[in-house]
mmCIF file of C-alpha atoms in Angstrom:
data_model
loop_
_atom_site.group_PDB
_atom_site.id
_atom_site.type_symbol
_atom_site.label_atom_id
_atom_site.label_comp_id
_atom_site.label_asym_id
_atom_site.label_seq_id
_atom_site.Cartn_x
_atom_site.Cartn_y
_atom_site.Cartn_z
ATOM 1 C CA UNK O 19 110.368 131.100 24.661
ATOM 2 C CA UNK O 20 111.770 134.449 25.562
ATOM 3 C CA UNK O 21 110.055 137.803 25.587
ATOM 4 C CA UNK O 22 111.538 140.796 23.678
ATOM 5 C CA UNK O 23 111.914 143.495 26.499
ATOM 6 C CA UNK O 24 111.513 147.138 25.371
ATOM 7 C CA UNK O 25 112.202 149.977 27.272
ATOM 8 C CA UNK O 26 110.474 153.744 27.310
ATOM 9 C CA UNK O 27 112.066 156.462 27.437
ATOM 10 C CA UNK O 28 111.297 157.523 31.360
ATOM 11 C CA UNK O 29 112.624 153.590 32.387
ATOM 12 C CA UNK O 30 116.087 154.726 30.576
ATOM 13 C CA UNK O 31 116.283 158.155 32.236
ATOM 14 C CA UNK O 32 115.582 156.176 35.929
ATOM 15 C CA UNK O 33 118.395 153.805 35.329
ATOM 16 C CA UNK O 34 121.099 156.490 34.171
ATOM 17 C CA UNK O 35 119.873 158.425 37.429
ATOM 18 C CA UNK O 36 120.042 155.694 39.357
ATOM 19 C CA UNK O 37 123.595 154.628 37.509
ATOM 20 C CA UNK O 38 125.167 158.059 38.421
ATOM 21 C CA UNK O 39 123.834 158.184 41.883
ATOM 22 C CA UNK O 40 125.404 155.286 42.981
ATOM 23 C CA UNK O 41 128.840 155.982 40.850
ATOM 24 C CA UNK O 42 128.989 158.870 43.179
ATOM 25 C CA UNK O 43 128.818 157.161 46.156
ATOM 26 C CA UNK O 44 131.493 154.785 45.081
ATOM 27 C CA UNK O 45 133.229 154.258 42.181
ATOM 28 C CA UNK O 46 131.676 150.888 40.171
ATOM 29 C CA UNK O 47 128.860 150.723 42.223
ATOM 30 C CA UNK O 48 126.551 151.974 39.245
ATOM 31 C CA UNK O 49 128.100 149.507 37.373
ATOM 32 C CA UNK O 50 126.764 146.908 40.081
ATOM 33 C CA UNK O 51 123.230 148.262 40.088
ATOM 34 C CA UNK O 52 123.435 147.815 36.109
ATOM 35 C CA UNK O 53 124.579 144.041 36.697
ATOM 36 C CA UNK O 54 121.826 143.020 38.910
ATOM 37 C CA UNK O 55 119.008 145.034 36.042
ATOM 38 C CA UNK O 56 120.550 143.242 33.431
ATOM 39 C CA UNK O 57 120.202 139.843 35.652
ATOM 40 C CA UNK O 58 116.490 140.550 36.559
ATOM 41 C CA UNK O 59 115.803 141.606 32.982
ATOM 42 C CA UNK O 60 117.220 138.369 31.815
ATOM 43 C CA UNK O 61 114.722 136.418 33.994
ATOM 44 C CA UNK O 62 111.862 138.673 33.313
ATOM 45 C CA UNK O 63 112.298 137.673 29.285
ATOM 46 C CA UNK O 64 111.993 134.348 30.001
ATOM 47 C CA UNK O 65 108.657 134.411 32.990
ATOM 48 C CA UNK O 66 107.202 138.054 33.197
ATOM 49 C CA UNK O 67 104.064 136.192 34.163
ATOM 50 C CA UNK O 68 106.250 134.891 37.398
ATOM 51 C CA UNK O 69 106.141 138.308 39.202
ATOM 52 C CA UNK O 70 103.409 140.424 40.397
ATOM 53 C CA UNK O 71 100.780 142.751 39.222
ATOM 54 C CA UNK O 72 99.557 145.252 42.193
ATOM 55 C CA UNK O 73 97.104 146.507 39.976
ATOM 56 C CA UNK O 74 95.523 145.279 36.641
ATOM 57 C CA UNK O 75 97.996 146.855 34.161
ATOM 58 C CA UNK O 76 101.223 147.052 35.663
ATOM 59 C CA UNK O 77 103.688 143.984 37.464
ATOM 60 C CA UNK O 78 106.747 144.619 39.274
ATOM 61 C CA UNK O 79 109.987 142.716 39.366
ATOM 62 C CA UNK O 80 112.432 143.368 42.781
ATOM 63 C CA UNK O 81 116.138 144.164 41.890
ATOM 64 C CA UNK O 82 118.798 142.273 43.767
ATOM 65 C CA UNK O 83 120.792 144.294 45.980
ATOM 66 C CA UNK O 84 119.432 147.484 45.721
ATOM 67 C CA UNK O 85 116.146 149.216 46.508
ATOM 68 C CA UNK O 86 114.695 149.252 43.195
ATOM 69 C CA UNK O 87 111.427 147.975 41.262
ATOM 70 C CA UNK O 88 111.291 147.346 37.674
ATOM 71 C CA UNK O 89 107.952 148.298 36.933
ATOM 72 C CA UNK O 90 106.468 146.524 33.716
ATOM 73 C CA UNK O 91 103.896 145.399 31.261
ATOM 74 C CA UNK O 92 103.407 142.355 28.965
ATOM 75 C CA UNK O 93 101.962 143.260 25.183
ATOM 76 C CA UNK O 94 101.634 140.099 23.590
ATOM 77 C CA UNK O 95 105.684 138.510 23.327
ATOM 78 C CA UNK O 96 107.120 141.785 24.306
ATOM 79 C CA UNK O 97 107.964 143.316 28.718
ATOM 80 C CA UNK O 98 107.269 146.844 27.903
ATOM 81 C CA UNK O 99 109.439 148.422 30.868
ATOM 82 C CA UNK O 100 107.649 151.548 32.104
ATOM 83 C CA UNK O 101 110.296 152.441 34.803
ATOM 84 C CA UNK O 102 113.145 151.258 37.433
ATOM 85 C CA UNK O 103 112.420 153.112 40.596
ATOM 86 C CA UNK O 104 113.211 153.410 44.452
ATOM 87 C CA UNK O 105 111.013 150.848 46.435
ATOM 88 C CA UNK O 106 110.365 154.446 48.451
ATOM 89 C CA UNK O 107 109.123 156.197 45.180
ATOM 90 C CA UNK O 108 105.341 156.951 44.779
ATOM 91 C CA UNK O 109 104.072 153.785 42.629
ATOM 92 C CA UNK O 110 102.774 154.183 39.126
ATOM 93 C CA UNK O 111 99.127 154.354 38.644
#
């Protein structure tokens, strides 16, 4: 069974910052970082139980190959993704 993964609006505006930093730096490298989200998305639909919860409300999935978090929620059949940031960002309370 696979989970319907929403995003809100402040996890959309972190990826399109994080997609146009890393264009800058090199050409196709935001389209790399959006790769390895759309790989870790695909196995958080399918065990968002797997990864882990810091604090009560909130779990985090690691991104391959860059220094990101996806930081999410579970609602019944649905990942609710509250945002992608920096590992170095302040976390989300």
């Amino acid at each position: 069974m696979s989970y319907q993964v929403v995003f809100q609006s402040e996890a959309v505006i972190d990826t399109q910052t994080a997609f146009e930093w890393y264009e800058q730096q090199r050409s196709g490298l935001g389209y790399e970082l959006i790769e390895e989200i759309e790989e870790a998305l695909e196995r958080l639909s399918r065990h968002p139980q797997h990864y882990s919860a810091p604090n009560q409300k909130y779990r985090k999935l690691r991104i391959k190959r860059f220094p990101y978090l996806i930081i999410f929620e579970i609602e019944d059949l649905k990942v609710i993704v509250i945002a992608v940031r920096r590992i170095s960002q302040e976390p989300i309370h």
